[in-house]
């Protein structure tokens, strides 16, 4: 069902308007059939976690994956924001924003209008429009099977379809063709993984990309998984997620949230409390298929910025020194590759005191790409 509402947001620095809408998106993508049955209880979930993180897990025998092709249509919730051209005439194109695990699209305007945690405001002030969206299973987008559908390649197919329709000017009646035909991609964490996948599989769809909270090694993935203890979302927050399947997972509480996403004392505890209250589950399917998202982007000829917090837990196990440079070397065909470590920052870059400093690095980079 197609619907939208128009929101007019005023700012003392720069006025802009946003349109919220939902569109049906049809995709075809490979999916992996998990080599184990769906969880019946949280005991099953923790049992699998124990097996995945055991010392011998990398060497344990496993059956070959069963791959099936999925063709389906999903409802995807989006928000398009653009500068008020009466006050800001230089439209530089559209940034497509892909959020990570544990969030929905509100990650990009987390603090609301006028907040230092609002990435969208920084992009608007720099002359860009933005298109943020809820990935499958999050926010206002379709709730799907968390074992066999809410997987990396399917999420990538959604991002690819949205980008194509945006470029063609047929995404929504309130979303014009990008100014100058320029489309940029900004991801966070799993959203960066998907953005990297887009550069690998459809390199001509993006004029420039920013991968935040990301590198190729995922050095802290076991720490992330273990710290969540694979809480079933339906039990952790029954009021919000009581109808979810057992493949919908989360972490226990705000302390686990802090461990994974935030670096003390460089955040406001009120921000952590808000992030915990508004968290979204991740799917078991996303965890077991992150390596199935292609990352050979040697054919991508645009520009790439890799930016992470210096003490990112999930991708760097708490120390990102040297990790971005090794990832940058894989982008062999790009015109420009840059790296930046945001000081005093954990995995959730947008939720720290110095978020605006990181925003400036991103907007300056994309401004140079546009030029």
Tab-separated table of C-alpha atoms in Angstrom:
chain	number	residue	atom	x	y	z
A	1	UNK	CA	0.000	0.000	0.000
A	2	UNK	CA	1.423	3.327	-1.088
A	3	UNK	CA	1.145	6.214	1.285
A	4	UNK	CA	3.072	9.281	2.336
A	5	UNK	CA	2.950	12.267	4.603
A	6	UNK	CA	4.723	15.544	4.109
A	7	UNK	CA	6.754	16.911	6.978
A	8	UNK	CA	8.103	20.453	6.873
A	9	UNK	CA	11.091	20.825	9.172
A	10	UNK	CA	12.395	24.268	10.097
A	11	UNK	CA	15.924	24.989	11.271
A	12	UNK	CA	17.582	28.185	12.382
A	13	UNK	CA	20.540	27.228	10.167
A	14	UNK	CA	18.782	25.880	7.096
A	15	UNK	CA	15.188	24.961	6.324
A	16	UNK	CA	14.400	21.707	4.599
A	17	UNK	CA	11.459	19.455	3.945
A	18	UNK	CA	11.045	15.694	4.189
A	19	UNK	CA	8.558	13.299	2.658
A	20	UNK	CA	7.824	9.978	4.359
A	21	UNK	CA	6.442	7.272	2.097
A	22	UNK	CA	6.282	3.519	1.526
A	23	UNK	CA	6.808	1.839	-1.832
A	24	UNK	CA	6.577	-1.783	-2.996
A	25	UNK	CA	9.991	-3.075	-4.063
A	26	UNK	CA	10.320	-6.283	-6.084
A	27	UNK	CA	13.623	-8.135	-5.862
A	28	UNK	CA	15.261	-11.379	-6.913
A	29	UNK	CA	18.141	-12.667	-4.814
A	30	UNK	CA	19.801	-15.871	-3.624
A	31	UNK	CA	19.041	-17.029	-0.100
A	32	UNK	CA	20.701	-19.588	2.152
A	33	UNK	CA	18.630	-22.258	3.879
A	34	UNK	CA	20.057	-22.483	7.421
A	35	UNK	CA	21.579	-25.935	8.171
A	36	UNK	CA	19.662	-26.153	11.460
A	37	UNK	CA	16.013	-25.965	12.490
A	38	UNK	CA	14.339	-22.779	13.676
A	39	UNK	CA	14.778	-22.104	17.382
A	40	UNK	CA	11.967	-23.319	19.604
A	41	UNK	CA	13.280	-21.595	22.738
A	42	UNK	CA	16.049	-19.282	23.885
A	43	UNK	CA	17.958	-22.394	24.974
A	44	UNK	CA	18.262	-23.347	21.305
A	45	UNK	CA	19.500	-19.845	20.453
A	46	UNK	CA	22.221	-19.865	23.113
A	47	UNK	CA	23.136	-23.413	22.125
A	48	UNK	CA	23.871	-22.282	18.574
A	49	UNK	CA	25.773	-19.253	19.866
A	50	UNK	CA	27.939	-21.564	21.967
A	51	UNK	CA	28.713	-23.675	18.903
A	52	UNK	CA	29.481	-20.653	16.716
A	53	UNK	CA	31.932	-19.177	19.219
A	54	UNK	CA	33.659	-22.391	20.313
A	55	UNK	CA	37.427	-22.594	19.874
A	56	UNK	CA	37.075	-25.291	17.230
A	57	UNK	CA	34.187	-23.602	15.390
A	58	UNK	CA	36.251	-22.583	12.309
A	59	UNK	CA	37.363	-26.206	11.843
A	60	UNK	CA	34.080	-27.887	12.676
A	61	UNK	CA	32.509	-29.817	9.760
A	62	UNK	CA	29.410	-28.275	8.273
A	63	UNK	CA	27.102	-29.340	5.455
A	64	UNK	CA	27.328	-27.465	2.131
A	65	UNK	CA	24.897	-24.544	2.005
A	66	UNK	CA	21.583	-24.976	0.241
A	67	UNK	CA	20.957	-21.969	-1.995
A	68	UNK	CA	17.534	-21.007	-3.271
A	69	UNK	CA	16.452	-18.069	-5.430
A	70	UNK	CA	13.882	-15.728	-3.961
A	71	UNK	CA	11.592	-13.453	-5.966
A	72	UNK	CA	9.319	-11.318	-3.816
A	73	UNK	CA	7.838	-7.869	-3.310
A	74	UNK	CA	8.297	-5.988	-0.036
A	75	UNK	CA	7.009	-2.717	1.358
A	76	UNK	CA	9.945	-0.406	2.084
A	77	UNK	CA	9.596	2.697	4.248
A	78	UNK	CA	11.657	5.701	3.105
A	79	UNK	CA	12.253	9.328	3.971
A	80	UNK	CA	13.380	11.827	1.338
A	81	UNK	CA	14.751	15.173	2.562
A	82	UNK	CA	15.900	18.087	0.446
A	83	UNK	CA	17.143	21.630	1.032
A	84	UNK	CA	14.750	24.533	0.860
A	85	UNK	CA	15.992	25.840	-2.476
A	86	UNK	CA	14.844	29.339	-1.641
A	87	UNK	CA	17.663	29.465	0.900
A	88	UNK	CA	20.101	26.948	-0.547
A	89	UNK	CA	20.264	26.898	-4.330
A	90	UNK	CA	23.197	24.500	-4.777
A	91	UNK	CA	21.733	20.992	-4.987
A	92	UNK	CA	24.596	18.499	-5.197
A	93	UNK	CA	22.729	15.236	-5.620
A	94	UNK	CA	21.211	12.634	-3.304
A	95	UNK	CA	22.837	10.621	-0.521
A	96	UNK	CA	21.259	7.178	-0.036
A	97	UNK	CA	21.596	6.265	3.641
A	98	UNK	CA	21.674	2.613	4.818
A	99	UNK	CA	21.534	1.938	8.569
A	100	UNK	CA	23.131	-0.933	10.453
A	101	UNK	CA	21.948	-3.658	12.831
A	102	UNK	CA	19.987	-2.545	15.868
A	103	UNK	CA	18.631	0.622	14.249
A	104	UNK	CA	16.091	1.818	11.731
A	105	UNK	CA	16.398	4.856	9.474
A	106	UNK	CA	16.064	7.198	12.472
A	107	UNK	CA	19.779	6.536	13.061
A	108	UNK	CA	20.400	9.253	10.494
A	109	UNK	CA	18.394	11.946	12.314
A	110	UNK	CA	18.700	10.395	15.754
A	111	UNK	CA	18.493	13.550	17.827
A	112	UNK	CA	15.757	15.182	15.788
A	113	UNK	CA	15.735	18.657	14.295
A	114	UNK	CA	18.475	20.922	15.595
A	115	UNK	CA	20.388	18.103	17.317
A	116	UNK	CA	24.119	17.530	17.028
A	117	UNK	CA	23.286	13.860	16.382
A	118	UNK	CA	21.371	14.623	13.175
A	119	UNK	CA	23.386	13.458	10.165
A	120	UNK	CA	20.660	14.492	7.718
A	121	UNK	CA	20.907	18.113	8.871
A	122	UNK	CA	24.633	18.114	8.063
A	123	UNK	CA	24.014	16.720	4.577
A	124	UNK	CA	21.264	19.270	3.906
A	125	UNK	CA	23.484	22.126	5.104
A	126	UNK	CA	26.148	20.922	2.664
A	127	UNK	CA	23.668	21.094	-0.228
A	128	UNK	CA	22.704	17.432	-0.591
A	129	UNK	CA	19.325	15.757	-0.531
A	130	UNK	CA	19.050	12.494	1.425
A	131	UNK	CA	17.103	9.267	0.983
A	132	UNK	CA	17.054	7.090	4.102
A	133	UNK	CA	15.125	3.846	4.341
A	134	UNK	CA	14.250	1.072	6.768
A	135	UNK	CA	15.931	-2.183	5.818
A	136	UNK	CA	13.725	-5.286	5.772
A	137	UNK	CA	12.536	-6.201	9.257
A	138	UNK	CA	13.074	-2.700	10.646
A	139	UNK	CA	10.937	0.392	11.197
A	140	UNK	CA	8.042	0.640	8.788
A	141	UNK	CA	9.345	-1.873	6.235
A	142	UNK	CA	8.022	-5.411	5.764
A	143	UNK	CA	8.526	-7.955	8.523
A	144	UNK	CA	9.805	-11.116	6.828
A	145	UNK	CA	11.083	-14.569	7.703
A	146	UNK	CA	14.183	-13.958	9.814
A	147	UNK	CA	15.780	-17.276	8.906
A	148	UNK	CA	15.389	-17.485	5.122
A	149	UNK	CA	14.475	-13.984	3.837
A	150	UNK	CA	15.975	-11.288	6.077
A	151	UNK	CA	19.451	-12.005	4.751
A	152	UNK	CA	22.336	-9.988	3.332
A	153	UNK	CA	21.858	-10.658	-0.398
A	154	UNK	CA	18.141	-9.824	-0.140
A	155	UNK	CA	18.903	-6.574	1.694
A	156	UNK	CA	21.452	-5.772	-1.033
A	157	UNK	CA	18.836	-6.391	-3.727
A	158	UNK	CA	16.494	-3.923	-1.979
A	159	UNK	CA	19.203	-1.235	-1.873
A	160	UNK	CA	20.028	-1.840	-5.539
A	161	UNK	CA	16.382	-1.576	-6.605
A	162	UNK	CA	15.852	1.630	-4.613
A	163	UNK	CA	18.954	3.186	-6.173
A	164	UNK	CA	17.936	2.272	-9.722
A	165	UNK	CA	14.469	3.716	-9.260
A	166	UNK	CA	15.899	6.872	-7.692
A	167	UNK	CA	18.238	7.363	-10.651
A	168	UNK	CA	15.411	6.742	-13.109
A	169	UNK	CA	13.141	9.207	-11.340
A	170	UNK	CA	10.358	6.669	-10.710
A	171	UNK	CA	10.747	6.017	-6.992
A	172	UNK	CA	7.941	8.327	-5.852
A	173	UNK	CA	6.064	11.351	-7.154
A	174	UNK	CA	7.618	13.584	-4.465
A	175	UNK	CA	11.173	12.437	-5.220
A	176	UNK	CA	12.698	14.107	-8.294
A	177	UNK	CA	15.615	12.838	-10.316
A	178	UNK	CA	18.849	13.577	-8.460
A	179	UNK	CA	20.363	16.967	-9.229
A	180	UNK	CA	22.986	16.540	-11.921
A	181	UNK	CA	22.231	12.810	-11.903
A	182	UNK	CA	24.489	12.392	-8.867
A	183	UNK	CA	23.777	9.607	-6.395
A	184	UNK	CA	26.020	8.916	-3.413
A	185	UNK	CA	25.811	6.150	-0.826
A	186	UNK	CA	26.503	6.377	2.889
A	187	UNK	CA	26.260	3.302	5.076
A	188	UNK	CA	26.769	2.406	8.687
A	189	UNK	CA	28.022	-1.040	9.769
A	190	UNK	CA	25.753	-3.631	8.091
A	191	UNK	CA	24.542	-0.776	5.894
A	192	UNK	CA	28.166	-0.208	4.854
A	193	UNK	CA	28.478	-3.917	4.097
A	194	UNK	CA	25.494	-3.573	1.763
A	195	UNK	CA	26.876	-0.370	0.239
A	196	UNK	CA	30.151	-2.179	-0.440
A	197	UNK	CA	28.105	-4.948	-2.047
A	198	UNK	CA	26.424	-2.393	-4.299
A	199	UNK	CA	29.813	-1.065	-5.423
A	200	UNK	CA	30.855	-4.655	-6.202
A	201	UNK	CA	27.739	-5.749	-8.085
A	202	UNK	CA	26.435	-2.516	-9.663
A	203	UNK	CA	29.440	-0.157	-9.716
A	204	UNK	CA	27.869	2.400	-12.042
A	205	UNK	CA	24.990	3.140	-9.680
A	206	UNK	CA	27.060	5.170	-7.204
A	207	UNK	CA	29.094	8.311	-7.823
A	208	UNK	CA	30.757	8.142	-4.430
A	209	UNK	CA	30.455	6.093	-1.253
A	210	UNK	CA	31.162	6.516	2.445
A	211	UNK	CA	31.509	3.367	4.546
A	212	UNK	CA	31.171	4.226	8.241
A	213	UNK	CA	31.713	1.811	11.121
A	214	UNK	CA	33.217	-0.699	8.718
A	215	UNK	CA	36.237	-2.577	7.466
A	216	UNK	CA	36.687	-5.961	5.830
A	217	UNK	CA	37.870	-7.952	8.827
A	218	UNK	CA	35.003	-7.701	11.397
A	219	UNK	CA	37.530	-8.388	14.139
A	220	UNK	CA	34.963	-8.116	16.923
A	221	UNK	CA	32.149	-10.218	15.461
A	222	UNK	CA	32.523	-12.942	18.110
A	223	UNK	CA	32.551	-10.309	20.849
A	224	UNK	CA	29.354	-8.817	19.427
A	225	UNK	CA	27.597	-12.159	19.130
A	226	UNK	CA	28.636	-13.308	22.597
A	227	UNK	CA	27.660	-10.035	24.254
A	228	UNK	CA	24.123	-10.304	22.874
A	229	UNK	CA	23.734	-13.882	24.191
A	230	UNK	CA	21.242	-14.169	21.318
A	231	UNK	CA	18.331	-12.776	23.300
A	232	UNK	CA	15.046	-13.492	21.553
A	233	UNK	CA	13.522	-10.105	20.733
A	234	UNK	CA	10.037	-11.408	21.530
A	235	UNK	CA	11.141	-12.104	25.104
A	236	UNK	CA	13.438	-9.111	25.519
A	237	UNK	CA	10.811	-6.532	24.509
A	238	UNK	CA	7.458	-8.328	24.294
A	239	UNK	CA	5.452	-5.115	23.996
A	240	UNK	CA	7.243	-4.174	20.770
A	241	UNK	CA	8.371	-7.495	19.346
A	242	UNK	CA	6.122	-10.117	20.927
A	243	UNK	CA	4.900	-11.219	17.504
A	244	UNK	CA	8.376	-11.769	16.055
A	245	UNK	CA	9.793	-15.199	15.279
A	246	UNK	CA	12.612	-16.787	17.268
A	247	UNK	CA	15.086	-15.825	14.539
A	248	UNK	CA	14.678	-12.165	15.549
A	249	UNK	CA	17.483	-11.424	18.018
A	250	UNK	CA	18.786	-8.581	20.155
A	251	UNK	CA	21.045	-7.887	23.136
A	252	UNK	CA	19.975	-7.893	26.765
A	253	UNK	CA	20.033	-4.271	27.898
A	254	UNK	CA	21.638	-0.854	27.598
A	255	UNK	CA	24.920	-2.068	29.105
A	256	UNK	CA	25.316	-4.559	26.274
A	257	UNK	CA	24.301	-1.745	23.921
A	258	UNK	CA	27.067	0.447	25.359
A	259	UNK	CA	29.631	-2.334	25.067
A	260	UNK	CA	28.971	-2.754	21.363
A	261	UNK	CA	28.183	0.753	20.167
A	262	UNK	CA	29.488	3.458	22.499
A	263	UNK	CA	32.777	4.556	24.053
A	264	UNK	CA	32.667	5.902	27.604
A	265	UNK	CA	32.929	8.735	28.626
A	266	UNK	CA	32.376	10.186	25.161
A	267	UNK	CA	28.590	9.933	25.047
A	268	UNK	CA	25.556	11.178	26.934
A	269	UNK	CA	23.859	8.413	28.982
A	270	UNK	CA	20.514	9.866	27.878
A	271	UNK	CA	21.495	9.080	24.283
A	272	UNK	CA	22.312	5.491	25.243
A	273	UNK	CA	18.954	5.157	27.033
A	274	UNK	CA	17.140	6.459	23.965
A	275	UNK	CA	19.050	4.127	21.642
A	276	UNK	CA	18.171	1.149	23.847
A	277	UNK	CA	14.491	2.105	24.023
A	278	UNK	CA	14.338	2.449	20.235
A	279	UNK	CA	16.522	-0.522	19.256
A	280	UNK	CA	15.447	-2.916	16.514
A	281	UNK	CA	16.166	-6.632	16.326
A	282	UNK	CA	18.626	-8.170	13.916
A	283	UNK	CA	17.957	-11.485	12.222
A	284	UNK	CA	19.812	-14.746	12.443
A	285	UNK	CA	19.656	-14.758	8.644
A	286	UNK	CA	21.650	-11.524	8.499
A	287	UNK	CA	24.349	-12.943	10.749
A	288	UNK	CA	24.842	-16.159	8.789
A	289	UNK	CA	24.922	-14.413	5.384
A	290	UNK	CA	27.064	-11.317	5.891
A	291	UNK	CA	29.904	-13.135	4.118
A	292	UNK	CA	27.563	-13.872	1.188
A	293	UNK	CA	27.436	-10.185	0.245
A	294	UNK	CA	29.984	-9.628	-2.572
A	295	UNK	CA	32.885	-7.288	-1.761
A	296	UNK	CA	35.130	-7.409	-4.824
A	297	UNK	CA	34.633	-3.822	-5.956
A	298	UNK	CA	37.655	-3.706	-8.280
A	299	UNK	CA	35.407	-2.465	-11.112
A	300	UNK	CA	34.166	0.517	-9.104
A	301	UNK	CA	35.674	3.719	-10.488
A	302	UNK	CA	34.148	6.279	-8.113
A	303	UNK	CA	35.481	7.585	-4.799
A	304	UNK	CA	35.353	5.878	-1.398
A	305	UNK	CA	35.813	7.109	2.155
A	306	UNK	CA	36.181	4.615	5.005
A	307	UNK	CA	35.516	6.179	8.402
A	308	UNK	CA	35.309	4.457	11.770
A	309	UNK	CA	35.512	5.330	15.428
A	310	UNK	CA	38.996	4.766	16.787
A	311	UNK	CA	37.704	2.310	19.415
A	312	UNK	CA	35.040	0.590	17.316
A	313	UNK	CA	34.118	-2.665	19.055
A	314	UNK	CA	32.341	-4.675	16.367
A	315	UNK	CA	34.657	-4.194	13.403
A	316	UNK	CA	37.941	-3.485	15.174
A	317	UNK	CA	37.628	-5.263	18.549
A	318	UNK	CA	38.245	-1.911	20.234
A	319	UNK	CA	41.296	-0.721	18.250
A	320	UNK	CA	40.943	0.412	14.634
A	321	UNK	CA	44.573	1.450	14.153
A	322	UNK	CA	45.724	0.236	10.736
A	323	UNK	CA	42.495	-1.580	9.844
A	324	UNK	CA	41.076	0.996	7.429
A	325	UNK	CA	44.265	1.259	5.399
A	326	UNK	CA	44.249	-2.454	4.636
A	327	UNK	CA	40.608	-2.273	3.580
A	328	UNK	CA	41.300	0.742	1.373
A	329	UNK	CA	43.875	-1.236	-0.626
A	330	UNK	CA	41.126	-3.472	-1.991
A	331	UNK	CA	39.513	-0.585	-3.916
A	332	UNK	CA	42.015	-0.855	-6.758
A	333	UNK	CA	39.933	0.825	-9.473
A	334	UNK	CA	38.710	3.906	-7.629
A	335	UNK	CA	39.732	7.437	-8.474
A	336	UNK	CA	40.145	8.302	-4.790
A	337	UNK	CA	40.200	6.294	-1.553
A	338	UNK	CA	40.497	8.019	1.817
A	339	UNK	CA	40.394	6.806	5.406
A	340	UNK	CA	39.601	8.612	8.637
A	341	UNK	CA	39.568	7.512	12.271
A	342	UNK	CA	37.151	9.531	14.379
A	343	UNK	CA	38.748	10.042	17.815
A	344	UNK	CA	36.962	9.240	21.076
A	345	UNK	CA	34.286	7.285	19.215
A	346	UNK	CA	32.900	3.740	19.285
A	347	UNK	CA	30.904	1.839	16.691
A	348	UNK	CA	27.818	4.079	16.759
A	349	UNK	CA	29.457	7.153	15.274
A	350	UNK	CA	26.295	9.267	15.223
A	351	UNK	CA	25.700	8.863	18.966
A	352	UNK	CA	28.899	10.391	20.352
A	353	UNK	CA	29.642	13.923	21.530
A	354	UNK	CA	31.859	14.684	18.524
A	355	UNK	CA	29.506	13.303	15.870
A	356	UNK	CA	29.443	16.645	14.043
A	357	UNK	CA	33.212	16.456	13.454
A	358	UNK	CA	32.709	13.178	11.618
A	359	UNK	CA	29.794	14.634	9.667
A	360	UNK	CA	32.044	17.433	8.440
A	361	UNK	CA	34.642	14.936	7.205
A	362	UNK	CA	31.949	13.070	5.254
A	363	UNK	CA	30.331	16.164	3.721
A	364	UNK	CA	33.698	17.644	2.771
A	365	UNK	CA	34.659	14.371	1.089
A	366	UNK	CA	31.416	14.078	-0.876
A	367	UNK	CA	31.652	17.753	-1.791
A	368	UNK	CA	35.010	17.084	-3.397
A	369	UNK	CA	33.587	14.038	-5.198
A	370	UNK	CA	30.733	16.145	-6.534
A	371	UNK	CA	33.152	18.764	-7.771
